[in-house]
mmCIF file of C-alpha atoms in Angstrom:
data_model
loop_
_atom_site.group_PDB
_atom_site.id
_atom_site.type_symbol
_atom_site.label_atom_id
_atom_site.label_comp_id
_atom_site.label_asym_id
_atom_site.label_seq_id
_atom_site.Cartn_x
_atom_site.Cartn_y
_atom_site.Cartn_z
ATOM 1 C CA MET A 7 56.303 -15.799 4.729
ATOM 2 C CA SER A 8 57.077 -19.734 4.234
ATOM 3 C CA PRO A 9 56.559 -20.655 0.261
ATOM 4 C CA ALA A 10 53.825 -23.085 1.370
ATOM 5 C CA PHE A 11 51.852 -19.486 1.799
ATOM 6 C CA ARG A 12 52.548 -18.192 -1.693
ATOM 7 C CA ALA A 13 50.267 -17.928 -4.639
ATOM 8 C CA MET A 14 49.802 -20.761 -6.434
ATOM 9 C CA GLU A 15 50.834 -20.200 -10.272
ATOM 10 C CA VAL A 16 50.502 -23.166 -12.292
ATOM 11 C CA GLU A 17 52.003 -23.024 -15.814
ATOM 12 C CA PRO A 18 49.077 -22.625 -18.725
ATOM 13 C CA ARG A 19 49.076 -26.015 -21.121
ATOM 14 C CA ALA A 20 51.234 -27.842 -19.003
ATOM 15 C CA LYS A 21 51.539 -31.227 -19.133
ATOM 16 C CA GLY A 22 49.742 -33.123 -16.465
ATOM 17 C CA VAL A 23 50.230 -36.420 -14.558
ATOM 18 C CA LEU A 24 47.132 -38.756 -13.766
ATOM 19 C CA LEU A 25 48.179 -39.590 -9.975
ATOM 20 C CA GLU A 26 46.739 -42.966 -9.086
ATOM 21 C CA PRO A 27 46.267 -44.513 -5.669
ATOM 22 C CA PHE A 28 48.803 -45.642 -3.531
ATOM 23 C CA VAL A 29 48.089 -49.022 -2.995
ATOM 24 C CA HIS A 30 50.485 -49.587 -0.021
ATOM 25 C CA GLN A 31 49.422 -47.109 2.414
ATOM 26 C CA VAL A 32 48.544 -48.659 5.591
ATOM 27 C CA GLY A 33 47.978 -45.832 7.894
ATOM 28 C CA GLY A 34 47.468 -42.085 8.156
ATOM 29 C CA HIS A 35 44.111 -40.345 7.521
ATOM 30 C CA SER A 36 46.108 -37.817 4.515
ATOM 31 C CA CYS A 37 46.000 -39.335 1.458
ATOM 32 C CA VAL A 38 48.984 -40.744 -0.461
ATOM 33 C CA LEU A 39 49.079 -40.869 -4.241
ATOM 34 C CA ARG A 40 51.351 -42.456 -6.641
ATOM 35 C CA PHE A 41 52.880 -40.208 -8.704
ATOM 36 C CA ASN A 42 55.460 -42.237 -10.707
ATOM 37 C CA GLU A 43 57.335 -45.605 -9.769
ATOM 38 C CA THR A 44 60.047 -43.933 -7.572
ATOM 39 C CA THR A 45 57.649 -40.996 -6.405
ATOM 40 C CA LEU A 46 54.766 -40.412 -4.459
ATOM 41 C CA CYS A 47 52.785 -37.351 -3.684
ATOM 42 C CA LYS A 48 50.370 -36.328 -0.338
ATOM 43 C CA PRO A 49 48.774 -32.519 0.334
ATOM 44 C CA LEU A 50 51.194 -30.043 1.059
ATOM 45 C CA ILE A 51 50.672 -28.964 5.243
ATOM 46 C CA PRO A 52 53.419 -26.134 5.724
ATOM 47 C CA ARG A 53 54.622 -27.365 8.550
ATOM 48 C CA GLU A 54 55.370 -30.876 6.873
ATOM 49 C CA HIS A 55 56.623 -28.859 3.815
ATOM 50 C CA GLN A 56 58.955 -27.329 6.441
ATOM 51 C CA PHE A 57 60.404 -30.167 8.327
ATOM 52 C CA TYR A 58 61.625 -31.402 5.127
ATOM 53 C CA GLU A 59 63.359 -28.313 3.503
ATOM 54 C CA THR A 60 65.143 -27.890 6.946
ATOM 55 C CA LEU A 61 65.699 -31.246 8.297
ATOM 56 C CA PRO A 62 69.029 -32.282 10.070
ATOM 57 C CA ALA A 63 71.617 -33.899 7.544
ATOM 58 C CA GLU A 64 71.906 -36.989 9.795
ATOM 59 C CA MET A 65 68.267 -37.261 9.513
ATOM 60 C CA ARG A 66 67.680 -37.492 6.005
ATOM 61 C CA ARG A 67 68.790 -41.020 5.619
ATOM 62 C CA PHE A 68 65.761 -41.756 7.630
ATOM 63 C CA THR A 69 63.501 -39.725 5.960
ATOM 64 C CA PRO A 70 62.001 -40.282 2.930
ATOM 65 C CA GLN A 71 63.538 -38.055 0.350
ATOM 66 C CA TYR A 72 61.788 -34.698 -0.336
ATOM 67 C CA LYS A 73 61.170 -33.970 -3.969
ATOM 68 C CA GLY A 74 59.588 -30.583 -4.616
ATOM 69 C CA VAL A 75 56.306 -29.281 -5.110
ATOM 70 C CA VAL A 76 53.569 -29.437 -7.770
ATOM 71 C CA SER A 77 49.912 -28.808 -8.271
ATOM 72 C CA VAL A 78 46.941 -30.902 -7.768
ATOM 73 C CA ARG A 79 43.849 -30.710 -9.480
ATOM 74 C CA PHE A 80 40.903 -33.073 -10.209
ATOM 75 C CA GLU A 81 39.273 -33.264 -13.147
ATOM 76 C CA GLU A 82 36.301 -35.257 -14.718
ATOM 77 C CA ASP A 83 36.180 -36.841 -17.778
ATOM 78 C CA GLU A 84 33.333 -37.216 -20.133
ATOM 79 C CA ASP A 85 32.391 -40.671 -18.954
ATOM 80 C CA ARG A 86 32.112 -38.861 -15.495
ATOM 81 C CA ASN A 87 34.979 -40.709 -13.872
ATOM 82 C CA LEU A 88 36.718 -38.245 -11.596
ATOM 83 C CA CYS A 89 40.760 -37.991 -11.707
ATOM 84 C CA LEU A 90 43.590 -36.382 -9.940
ATOM 85 C CA ILE A 91 46.024 -34.674 -11.935
ATOM 86 C CA ALA A 92 48.934 -33.066 -10.789
ATOM 87 C CA TYR A 93 50.681 -30.405 -12.816
ATOM 88 C CA PRO A 94 53.947 -28.186 -12.622
ATOM 89 C CA LEU A 95 54.342 -24.759 -10.557
ATOM 90 C CA LYS A 96 55.214 -21.592 -12.675
ATOM 91 C CA GLY A 97 58.672 -21.952 -14.544
ATOM 92 C CA ASP A 98 58.932 -25.447 -12.218
ATOM 93 C CA HIS A 99 58.932 -27.582 -15.623
ATOM 94 C CA GLY A 100 61.529 -30.361 -13.761
ATOM 95 C CA ILE A 101 59.544 -32.336 -12.191
ATOM 96 C CA VAL A 102 56.438 -32.994 -14.555
ATOM 97 C CA ASP A 103 58.074 -32.618 -17.682
ATOM 98 C CA ASN A 104 61.126 -34.936 -17.260
ATOM 99 C CA VAL A 105 58.487 -38.060 -15.783
ATOM 100 C CA ASP A 106 58.261 -41.015 -18.322
ATOM 101 C CA SER A 107 54.209 -40.787 -19.470
ATOM 102 C CA SER A 108 54.139 -44.604 -19.900
ATOM 103 C CA ASP A 109 55.293 -44.583 -16.139
ATOM 104 C CA CYS A 110 52.111 -43.166 -14.995
ATOM 105 C CA GLU A 111 49.708 -45.326 -16.505
ATOM 106 C CA PRO A 112 48.006 -47.763 -14.646
ATOM 107 C CA LYS A 113 49.649 -51.237 -14.754
ATOM 108 C CA SER A 114 46.973 -52.951 -13.126
ATOM 109 C CA LYS A 115 43.737 -52.244 -11.411
ATOM 110 C CA VAL A 116 43.146 -48.067 -10.586
ATOM 111 C CA LEU A 117 40.276 -46.893 -8.699
ATOM 112 C CA ARG A 118 38.739 -43.666 -10.114
ATOM 113 C CA TRP A 119 35.405 -42.409 -8.399
ATOM 114 C CA THR A 120 32.334 -41.119 -10.603
ATOM 115 C CA ASN A 121 30.115 -38.824 -9.245
ATOM 116 C CA LYS A 122 27.897 -41.833 -7.841
ATOM 117 C CA LYS A 123 30.160 -44.434 -6.411
ATOM 118 C CA LEU A 124 33.874 -46.599 -7.673
ATOM 119 C CA HIS A 125 34.725 -48.497 -10.356
ATOM 120 C CA VAL A 126 37.467 -51.034 -10.868
ATOM 121 C CA LEU A 127 38.950 -50.471 -13.937
ATOM 122 C CA GLU A 128 40.767 -53.691 -15.927
ATOM 123 C CA THR A 129 43.772 -52.767 -18.217
ATOM 124 C CA GLU A 130 42.924 -54.745 -20.985
ATOM 125 C CA LYS A 131 39.666 -52.881 -21.084
ATOM 126 C CA THR A 132 40.018 -48.983 -21.649
ATOM 127 C CA PRO A 133 37.609 -47.042 -19.393
ATOM 128 C CA LYS A 134 34.821 -46.174 -22.386
ATOM 129 C CA ASP A 135 35.041 -49.802 -23.116
ATOM 130 C CA TRP A 136 34.622 -51.120 -19.844
ATOM 131 C CA VAL A 137 31.503 -48.019 -19.033
ATOM 132 C CA ARG A 138 29.851 -48.834 -22.320
ATOM 133 C CA GLN A 139 30.050 -52.671 -21.842
ATOM 134 C CA HIS A 140 28.595 -52.218 -17.991
ATOM 135 C CA ARG A 141 26.524 -49.330 -18.646
ATOM 136 C CA LYS A 142 23.239 -52.075 -18.204
ATOM 137 C CA GLU A 143 24.640 -53.516 -15.133
ATOM 138 C CA GLU A 144 25.657 -50.500 -13.275
ATOM 139 C CA LYS A 145 22.374 -50.548 -10.691
ATOM 140 C CA THR A 146 22.852 -54.104 -9.950
ATOM 141 C CA LYS A 147 26.546 -53.865 -9.042
ATOM 142 C CA SER A 148 26.643 -50.522 -7.511
ATOM 143 C CA HIS A 149 24.944 -51.443 -4.693
ATOM 144 C CA LYS A 150 26.899 -54.726 -3.841
ATOM 145 C CA LEU A 151 30.388 -52.449 -4.771
ATOM 146 C CA GLU A 152 29.062 -50.213 -2.239
ATOM 147 C CA GLU A 153 27.950 -52.753 0.484
ATOM 148 C CA GLU A 154 31.764 -54.346 -0.042
ATOM 149 C CA PHE A 155 33.247 -51.670 0.229
ATOM 150 C CA GLU A 156 31.527 -50.603 3.559
ATOM 151 C CA TRP A 157 32.445 -54.020 4.683
ATOM 152 C CA LEU A 158 36.310 -53.448 3.694
ATOM 153 C CA LYS A 159 36.545 -49.681 5.694
ATOM 154 C CA LYS A 160 34.658 -51.638 8.663
ATOM 155 C CA SER A 161 37.009 -54.551 8.702
ATOM 156 C CA GLU A 162 40.491 -54.518 10.935
ATOM 157 C CA VAL A 163 41.990 -57.253 10.108
ATOM 158 C CA LEU A 164 41.776 -58.893 6.892
ATOM 159 C CA TYR A 165 43.061 -61.595 4.733
ATOM 160 C CA TYR A 166 42.918 -61.900 1.268
ATOM 161 C CA SER A 167 44.069 -65.265 -0.805
ATOM 162 C CA VAL A 168 46.076 -64.838 -3.383
ATOM 163 C CA GLU A 169 45.356 -66.548 -7.111
ATOM 164 C CA LYS A 170 47.649 -68.661 -8.337
ATOM 165 C CA LYS A 171 47.747 -66.874 -11.688
ATOM 166 C CA GLY A 172 49.858 -64.013 -11.284
ATOM 167 C CA SER A 173 52.667 -63.247 -9.080
ATOM 168 C CA ALA A 174 52.018 -61.951 -5.706
ATOM 169 C CA SER A 175 53.022 -58.539 -6.269
ATOM 170 C CA SER A 176 50.396 -57.784 -8.912
ATOM 171 C CA GLN A 177 47.770 -59.253 -6.722
ATOM 172 C CA LEU A 178 48.724 -56.899 -3.881
ATOM 173 C CA LYS A 179 47.693 -53.935 -6.153
ATOM 174 C CA HIS A 180 44.130 -55.126 -5.953
ATOM 175 C CA TYR A 181 43.151 -55.143 -2.423
ATOM 176 C CA ASN A 182 44.285 -52.816 0.254
ATOM 177 C CA PRO A 183 40.889 -50.940 2.056
ATOM 178 C CA TRP A 184 42.888 -48.435 3.558
ATOM 179 C CA SER A 185 44.434 -46.847 0.416
ATOM 180 C CA MET A 186 41.065 -46.851 -1.198
ATOM 181 C CA LYS A 187 39.599 -45.223 1.960
ATOM 182 C CA CYS A 188 41.948 -42.134 1.820
ATOM 183 C CA HIS A 189 41.864 -41.848 -1.531
ATOM 184 C CA GLN A 190 37.789 -41.968 -1.361
ATOM 185 C CA GLN A 191 38.084 -39.017 0.831
ATOM 186 C CA GLN A 192 40.662 -36.827 -0.577
ATOM 187 C CA LEU A 193 38.324 -36.596 -3.763
ATOM 188 C CA GLN A 194 35.050 -36.298 -1.828
ATOM 189 C CA ARG A 195 36.797 -33.294 -0.122
ATOM 190 C CA MET A 196 38.215 -31.976 -2.800
ATOM 191 C CA LYS A 197 34.601 -32.096 -4.911
ATOM 192 C CA GLU A 198 32.887 -30.546 -2.255
ATOM 193 C CA ASN A 199 35.214 -27.798 -2.540
ATOM 194 C CA ALA A 200 35.573 -27.690 -5.889
ATOM 195 C CA LYS A 201 33.382 -24.317 -6.304
ATOM 196 C CA HIS A 202 35.635 -22.191 -4.146
ATOM 197 C CA ARG A 203 38.991 -24.077 -4.690
ATOM 198 C CA ASN A 204 40.311 -26.474 -7.647
ATOM 199 C CA GLN A 205 43.640 -26.193 -6.855
ATOM 200 C CA TYR A 206 46.024 -27.232 -4.187
ATOM 201 C CA LYS A 207 49.735 -27.974 -3.293
ATOM 202 C CA PHE A 208 51.092 -31.474 -3.377
ATOM 203 C CA ILE A 209 54.497 -32.501 -2.564
ATOM 204 C CA LEU A 210 56.648 -35.100 -3.908
ATOM 205 C CA LEU A 211 58.380 -37.775 -1.673
ATOM 206 C CA GLU A 212 60.522 -40.736 -2.213
ATOM 207 C CA ASN A 213 58.134 -43.988 -3.018
ATOM 208 C CA LEU A 214 59.881 -46.640 -0.074
ATOM 209 C CA THR A 215 58.246 -49.569 -1.191
ATOM 210 C CA SER A 216 59.720 -49.139 -4.787
ATOM 211 C CA ARG A 217 62.354 -51.691 -4.764
ATOM 212 C CA TYR A 218 60.717 -54.267 -3.180
ATOM 213 C CA GLU A 219 58.677 -57.017 -4.694
ATOM 214 C CA VAL A 220 56.122 -57.703 -2.573
ATOM 215 C CA PRO A 221 56.519 -54.833 -0.024
ATOM 216 C CA CYS A 222 55.197 -55.907 3.869
ATOM 217 C CA VAL A 223 54.734 -52.707 5.291
ATOM 218 C CA LEU A 224 54.095 -51.878 9.211
ATOM 219 C CA ASP A 225 53.457 -48.255 10.263
ATOM 220 C CA LEU A 226 53.982 -47.399 13.932
ATOM 221 C CA LYS A 227 52.682 -44.575 15.928
ATOM 222 C CA MET A 228 55.547 -43.109 17.739
ATOM 223 C CA GLY A 229 55.584 -41.275 21.108
ATOM 224 C CA THR A 230 53.657 -41.177 24.360
ATOM 225 C CA ARG A 231 51.888 -37.731 22.945
ATOM 226 C CA GLN A 232 49.831 -37.359 19.681
ATOM 227 C CA HIS A 233 48.521 -34.109 19.776
ATOM 228 C CA GLY A 234 50.690 -30.882 18.546
ATOM 229 C CA ASP A 235 51.236 -27.759 20.481
ATOM 230 C CA ASP A 236 48.175 -25.894 18.097
ATOM 231 C CA ALA A 237 45.845 -28.338 18.987
ATOM 232 C CA SER A 238 42.501 -27.523 20.420
ATOM 233 C CA GLU A 239 41.275 -28.788 24.188
ATOM 234 C CA GLU A 240 38.892 -30.967 22.011
ATOM 235 C CA LYS A 241 41.620 -32.124 19.701
ATOM 236 C CA ALA A 242 44.367 -32.766 22.812
ATOM 237 C CA ALA A 243 41.783 -34.722 25.072
ATOM 238 C CA ASN A 244 40.914 -36.901 21.992
ATOM 239 C CA GLN A 245 44.670 -37.547 21.192
ATOM 240 C CA ILE A 246 45.052 -38.299 25.205
ATOM 241 C CA ARG A 247 42.509 -40.745 25.155
ATOM 242 C CA LYS A 248 43.652 -42.637 22.905
ATOM 243 C CA CYS A 249 47.472 -43.041 23.807
ATOM 244 C CA GLN A 250 45.890 -43.771 27.629
ATOM 245 C CA GLN A 251 43.505 -46.687 26.036
ATOM 246 C CA SER A 252 46.435 -47.728 23.813
ATOM 247 C CA THR A 253 49.903 -49.345 24.393
ATOM 248 C CA SER A 254 51.209 -45.696 23.352
ATOM 249 C CA ALA A 255 50.957 -44.243 27.178
ATOM 250 C CA VAL A 256 52.895 -47.586 28.425
ATOM 251 C CA ILE A 257 55.858 -48.470 25.735
ATOM 252 C CA GLY A 258 55.605 -45.140 23.716
ATOM 253 C CA VAL A 259 54.359 -46.902 20.557
ATOM 254 C CA ARG A 260 51.372 -48.690 18.935
ATOM 255 C CA VAL A 261 50.378 -50.343 15.636
ATOM 256 C CA CYS A 262 48.777 -47.722 12.842
ATOM 257 C CA GLY A 263 48.752 -49.939 9.878
ATOM 258 C CA MET A 264 49.782 -53.323 8.603
ATOM 259 C CA GLN A 265 50.541 -54.885 5.230
ATOM 260 C CA VAL A 266 52.064 -58.920 5.349
ATOM 261 C CA TYR A 267 52.599 -61.441 2.822
ATOM 262 C CA GLN A 268 52.310 -64.402 4.206
ATOM 263 C CA ALA A 269 53.654 -66.866 1.630
ATOM 264 C CA GLY A 270 53.257 -70.508 3.747
ATOM 265 C CA SER A 271 49.501 -69.608 3.180
ATOM 266 C CA GLY A 272 49.798 -67.207 -0.450
ATOM 267 C CA GLN A 273 47.541 -64.477 1.581
ATOM 268 C CA LEU A 274 47.929 -61.060 2.428
ATOM 269 C CA MET A 275 46.925 -59.762 5.951
ATOM 270 C CA PHE A 276 46.157 -56.196 6.444
ATOM 271 C CA MET A 277 45.518 -54.088 10.155
ATOM 272 C CA ASN A 278 44.228 -51.060 10.744
ATOM 273 C CA LYS A 279 44.972 -48.198 12.979
ATOM 274 C CA TYR A 280 41.474 -49.621 14.964
ATOM 275 C CA HIS A 281 42.752 -53.060 15.421
ATOM 276 C CA GLY A 282 46.216 -51.749 16.569
ATOM 277 C CA ARG A 283 44.605 -49.665 19.227
ATOM 278 C CA LYS A 284 43.255 -52.061 20.974
ATOM 279 C CA LEU A 285 46.244 -54.339 21.465
ATOM 280 C CA SER A 286 47.744 -54.792 24.870
ATOM 281 C CA VAL A 287 51.226 -55.126 25.281
ATOM 282 C CA GLN A 288 51.167 -58.438 24.564
ATOM 283 C CA GLY A 289 49.626 -58.103 21.804
ATOM 284 C CA PHE A 290 51.549 -55.334 20.159
ATOM 285 C CA LYS A 291 54.491 -57.855 20.516
ATOM 286 C CA GLU A 292 52.469 -60.770 19.014
ATOM 287 C CA ALA A 293 51.392 -58.241 15.794
ATOM 288 C CA LEU A 294 55.156 -57.591 15.746
ATOM 289 C CA PHE A 295 56.039 -60.674 15.745
ATOM 290 C CA GLN A 296 53.414 -61.538 13.059
ATOM 291 C CA PHE A 297 55.062 -58.763 11.069
ATOM 292 C CA PHE A 298 58.211 -60.973 10.864
ATOM 293 C CA HIS A 299 56.508 -64.013 10.066
ATOM 294 C CA ASN A 300 56.150 -65.470 6.645
ATOM 295 C CA GLY A 301 53.097 -68.102 7.789
ATOM 296 C CA ARG A 302 56.195 -70.429 7.661
ATOM 297 C CA SER A 303 58.671 -68.915 9.844
ATOM 298 C CA LEU A 304 60.296 -66.311 11.584
ATOM 299 C CA ARG A 305 62.465 -64.113 9.045
ATOM 300 C CA ARG A 306 65.026 -64.272 11.924
ATOM 301 C CA GLU A 307 67.701 -62.643 9.086
ATOM 302 C CA LEU A 308 65.223 -59.453 9.128
ATOM 303 C CA LEU A 309 65.370 -59.219 13.319
ATOM 304 C CA GLY A 310 69.391 -57.906 13.256
ATOM 305 C CA PRO A 311 69.223 -55.128 10.557
ATOM 306 C CA VAL A 312 66.427 -54.030 12.105
ATOM 307 C CA LEU A 313 67.767 -53.413 15.471
ATOM 308 C CA LYS A 314 70.842 -51.760 13.995
ATOM 309 C CA LYS A 315 68.823 -49.041 12.065
ATOM 310 C CA LEU A 316 66.363 -48.381 15.498
ATOM 311 C CA THR A 317 69.861 -48.030 17.546
ATOM 312 C CA GLU A 318 70.799 -45.833 14.716
ATOM 313 C CA LEU A 319 68.126 -43.990 14.749
ATOM 314 C CA LYS A 320 67.861 -43.406 18.212
ATOM 315 C CA ALA A 321 71.513 -42.417 18.849
ATOM 316 C CA VAL A 322 70.458 -39.534 15.845
ATOM 317 C CA LEU A 323 67.423 -37.928 17.709
ATOM 318 C CA GLU A 324 69.038 -37.995 20.710
ATOM 319 C CA ARG A 325 71.089 -35.611 19.455
ATOM 320 C CA GLN A 326 68.555 -33.427 17.867
ATOM 321 C CA GLU A 327 67.950 -30.231 20.453
ATOM 322 C CA SER A 328 64.370 -28.836 20.998
ATOM 323 C CA TYR A 329 62.650 -31.176 17.643
ATOM 324 C CA ARG A 330 59.012 -32.792 18.750
ATOM 325 C CA PHE A 331 57.667 -35.177 16.308
ATOM 326 C CA TYR A 332 54.126 -35.242 17.635
ATOM 327 C CA SER A 333 51.687 -37.669 15.847
ATOM 328 C CA SER A 334 54.772 -38.628 13.462
ATOM 329 C CA SER A 335 55.193 -42.514 12.478
ATOM 330 C CA LEU A 336 57.507 -45.117 11.958
ATOM 331 C CA LEU A 337 57.544 -47.221 8.844
ATOM 332 C CA VAL A 338 59.720 -50.812 8.698
ATOM 333 C CA ILE A 339 59.680 -51.910 5.273
ATOM 334 C CA TYR A 340 60.553 -55.448 4.003
ATOM 335 C CA ASP A 341 60.326 -57.627 0.846
ATOM 336 C CA GLY A 342 57.766 -60.467 1.423
ATOM 337 C CA LYS A 343 59.284 -61.895 -1.728
ATOM 338 C CA GLU A 344 62.431 -63.877 -0.376
ATOM 339 C CA TRP A 345 65.653 -63.719 -3.085
ATOM 340 C CA PRO A 346 68.161 -66.383 -3.832
ATOM 341 C CA GLU A 347 71.230 -65.618 -1.597
ATOM 342 C CA VAL A 348 74.255 -65.823 -3.472
ATOM 343 C CA ALA A 349 77.711 -65.909 -1.829
ATOM 344 C CA LEU A 350 80.474 -63.016 -2.933
ATOM 345 C CA ASP A 351 82.650 -65.738 -4.277
ATOM 346 C CA SER A 352 79.894 -67.603 -6.252
ATOM 347 C CA ASP A 353 81.300 -68.477 -10.082
ATOM 348 C CA ALA A 354 79.106 -67.500 -12.791
ATOM 349 C CA GLU A 355 77.769 -71.172 -13.207
ATOM 350 C CA ASP A 356 76.292 -70.617 -9.720
ATOM 351 C CA LEU A 357 74.499 -67.421 -10.913
ATOM 352 C CA GLU A 358 73.408 -68.963 -14.143
ATOM 353 C CA ASP A 359 71.736 -71.503 -12.199
ATOM 354 C CA LEU A 360 69.497 -68.467 -11.036
ATOM 355 C CA SER A 361 66.091 -67.934 -12.368
ATOM 356 C CA GLU A 362 65.563 -65.554 -15.264
ATOM 357 C CA GLU A 363 63.175 -63.375 -13.107
ATOM 358 C CA SER A 364 65.786 -63.117 -10.117
ATOM 359 C CA ALA A 365 68.645 -62.582 -13.294
ATOM 360 C CA ASP A 366 66.964 -59.584 -14.685
ATOM 361 C CA GLU A 367 68.753 -56.151 -14.089
ATOM 362 C CA SER A 368 66.283 -54.668 -11.981
ATOM 363 C CA ALA A 369 66.047 -57.398 -9.186
ATOM 364 C CA GLY A 370 69.976 -57.949 -9.459
ATOM 365 C CA ALA A 371 70.642 -55.687 -6.582
ATOM 366 C CA TYR A 372 68.666 -58.065 -4.231
ATOM 367 C CA ALA A 373 69.464 -61.939 -6.195
ATOM 368 C CA TYR A 374 73.124 -61.332 -6.144
ATOM 369 C CA LYS A 375 73.170 -60.472 -2.689
ATOM 370 C CA PRO A 376 75.834 -61.927 -0.332
ATOM 371 C CA ILE A 377 74.629 -64.202 2.220
ATOM 372 C CA GLY A 378 73.648 -63.235 5.611
ATOM 373 C CA THR A 379 72.439 -59.853 4.418
ATOM 374 C CA SER A 380 68.658 -58.541 4.147
ATOM 375 C CA SER A 381 67.154 -55.181 2.228
ATOM 376 C CA VAL A 382 65.191 -53.688 5.021
ATOM 377 C CA ASP A 383 63.803 -50.100 5.472
ATOM 378 C CA VAL A 384 63.473 -48.160 8.714
ATOM 379 C CA ARG A 385 61.958 -44.406 8.029
ATOM 380 C CA MET A 386 60.310 -41.450 10.120
ATOM 381 C CA ILE A 387 57.165 -40.286 8.211
ATOM 382 C CA ASP A 388 54.154 -37.581 9.090
ATOM 383 C CA PHE A 389 55.336 -34.704 10.675
ATOM 384 C CA ALA A 390 52.211 -32.456 10.007
ATOM 385 C CA HIS A 391 52.857 -31.783 13.673
ATOM 386 C CA THR A 392 56.292 -31.607 14.107
ATOM 387 C CA THR A 393 57.567 -28.728 16.011
ATOM 388 C CA CYS A 394 61.543 -27.215 16.259
ATOM 389 C CA ARG A 395 62.844 -23.731 17.804
ATOM 390 C CA LEU A 396 64.395 -23.488 14.662
ATOM 391 C CA TYR A 397 60.894 -22.781 13.133
ATOM 392 C CA GLY A 398 60.703 -19.442 14.556
ATOM 393 C CA GLU A 399 56.526 -18.880 14.767
ATOM 394 C CA ASP A 400 55.571 -21.487 17.630
ATOM 395 C CA SER A 401 54.223 -20.152 20.587
ATOM 396 C CA VAL A 402 55.438 -22.903 22.261
ATOM 397 C CA VAL A 403 58.952 -23.836 22.629
ATOM 398 C CA HIS A 404 60.617 -27.043 23.624
ATOM 399 C CA GLU A 405 64.030 -27.949 25.145
ATOM 400 C CA GLY A 406 66.284 -30.851 24.827
ATOM 401 C CA GLN A 407 65.367 -34.257 23.291
ATOM 402 C CA ASP A 408 61.491 -35.940 22.363
ATOM 403 C CA ALA A 409 61.496 -38.301 25.466
ATOM 404 C CA GLY A 410 58.350 -39.684 24.423
ATOM 405 C CA TYR A 411 59.628 -40.591 20.515
ATOM 406 C CA ILE A 412 63.220 -42.295 22.534
ATOM 407 C CA PHE A 413 60.860 -44.101 24.606
ATOM 408 C CA GLY A 414 58.876 -45.567 22.079
ATOM 409 C CA LEU A 415 61.852 -46.393 19.917
ATOM 410 C CA GLN A 416 63.502 -47.861 23.078
ATOM 411 C CA SER A 417 60.662 -50.236 23.882
ATOM 412 C CA LEU A 418 60.580 -50.866 20.163
ATOM 413 C CA ILE A 419 64.320 -52.034 20.340
ATOM 414 C CA ASP A 420 63.648 -53.993 23.616
ATOM 415 C CA ILE A 421 60.517 -56.524 22.235
ATOM 416 C CA VAL A 422 62.372 -57.037 18.813
ATOM 417 C CA THR A 423 65.519 -58.330 20.607
ATOM 418 C CA GLU A 424 62.981 -60.421 22.815
ATOM 419 C CA ILE A 425 61.648 -61.662 19.796
ATOM 420 C CA SER A 426 65.256 -62.348 18.551
ATOM 421 C CA GLU A 427 66.025 -64.247 21.571
ATOM 422 C CA GLU A 428 63.034 -66.431 22.135
ATOM 423 C CA SER A 429 62.999 -67.465 18.225
ATOM 424 C CA GLY A 430 66.370 -68.878 19.535
ATOM 425 C CA GLU A 431 68.788 -66.315 17.550
#
């Protein structure tokens, strides 16, 4: 029996970690939460858990690092704010106890859900102060907040102007409506089940956006088939219809979500999965072009590294026997902030001319990179419907490669190549 099915044992009086919404989640329906700066957590699904514990070594550089399992439950504070708290499983103190608690405190704005509505809390005021100050205004403001949130959920493409005060990275904390939607739904599900259950297992995964100042994220749903072998007839028919009505059936890939910082206009752009499903093949190509465009020009220096990683991933998957990555996504991530490029042979005076921000130790890896290189990441995520003959419990065993996923990768390679060639690279 998989460890995921064992009875959950939580260490009594263990130190908990306050979980925050992960503001860079652009797709998917499972709630992803911020555990600390470099670690995320999401509800444990046994099949996905099994994948991370058994994945082939050569695939590890194309997936987030798996960091273990924690227990999560929601708790209500004295102001009736619902918070999600992570605790170590019994005997496993290393994961939670070694976390710097200061790193888990909200750095900007954190979404906390009361039993009635959403509050957006400022860090300069404590939750208690905020609640007291706005107690009299709750009735009028709550209606406006709820209307705004409903609009956010229904809008498929959003643009936000970044205010001049504060950096783009701090402004990015506020706006992503998809992470708000997923976080609200997760808390609602847990609250509805509270009488029967308030203890869940979540897996811990690497935060792929943590090393970027202003993460630009593209979530691509890969493959020509999305339903798992265990899907009901209704579920399978629904997924088949979505594929047939989108670019999935034609090129094996569709846009599931996008977040882009456009430095030229100072705007943040978000695109959700509903808009992605409507795109034609040409529309998909235009969306991909938009993802690599900063509002002033195409980020051509990113295209070569992306093509290299896509080609390497395709070669790895062509060697995987029996795997099927149904409903899996592919993330492409780069930094919307363009760091100064410095040649390897630059002398000390050249380096001293860089701004203090760029010369900061935490930014050094990007400030002192050689000319012509760019930091861009390509990773597979979401393995809730992945299957392989090694699992041993599946009724259907597939042979050979995941042709649908590989077809989608090749289509992606072809389109990025076209964009590169048409841009005159």
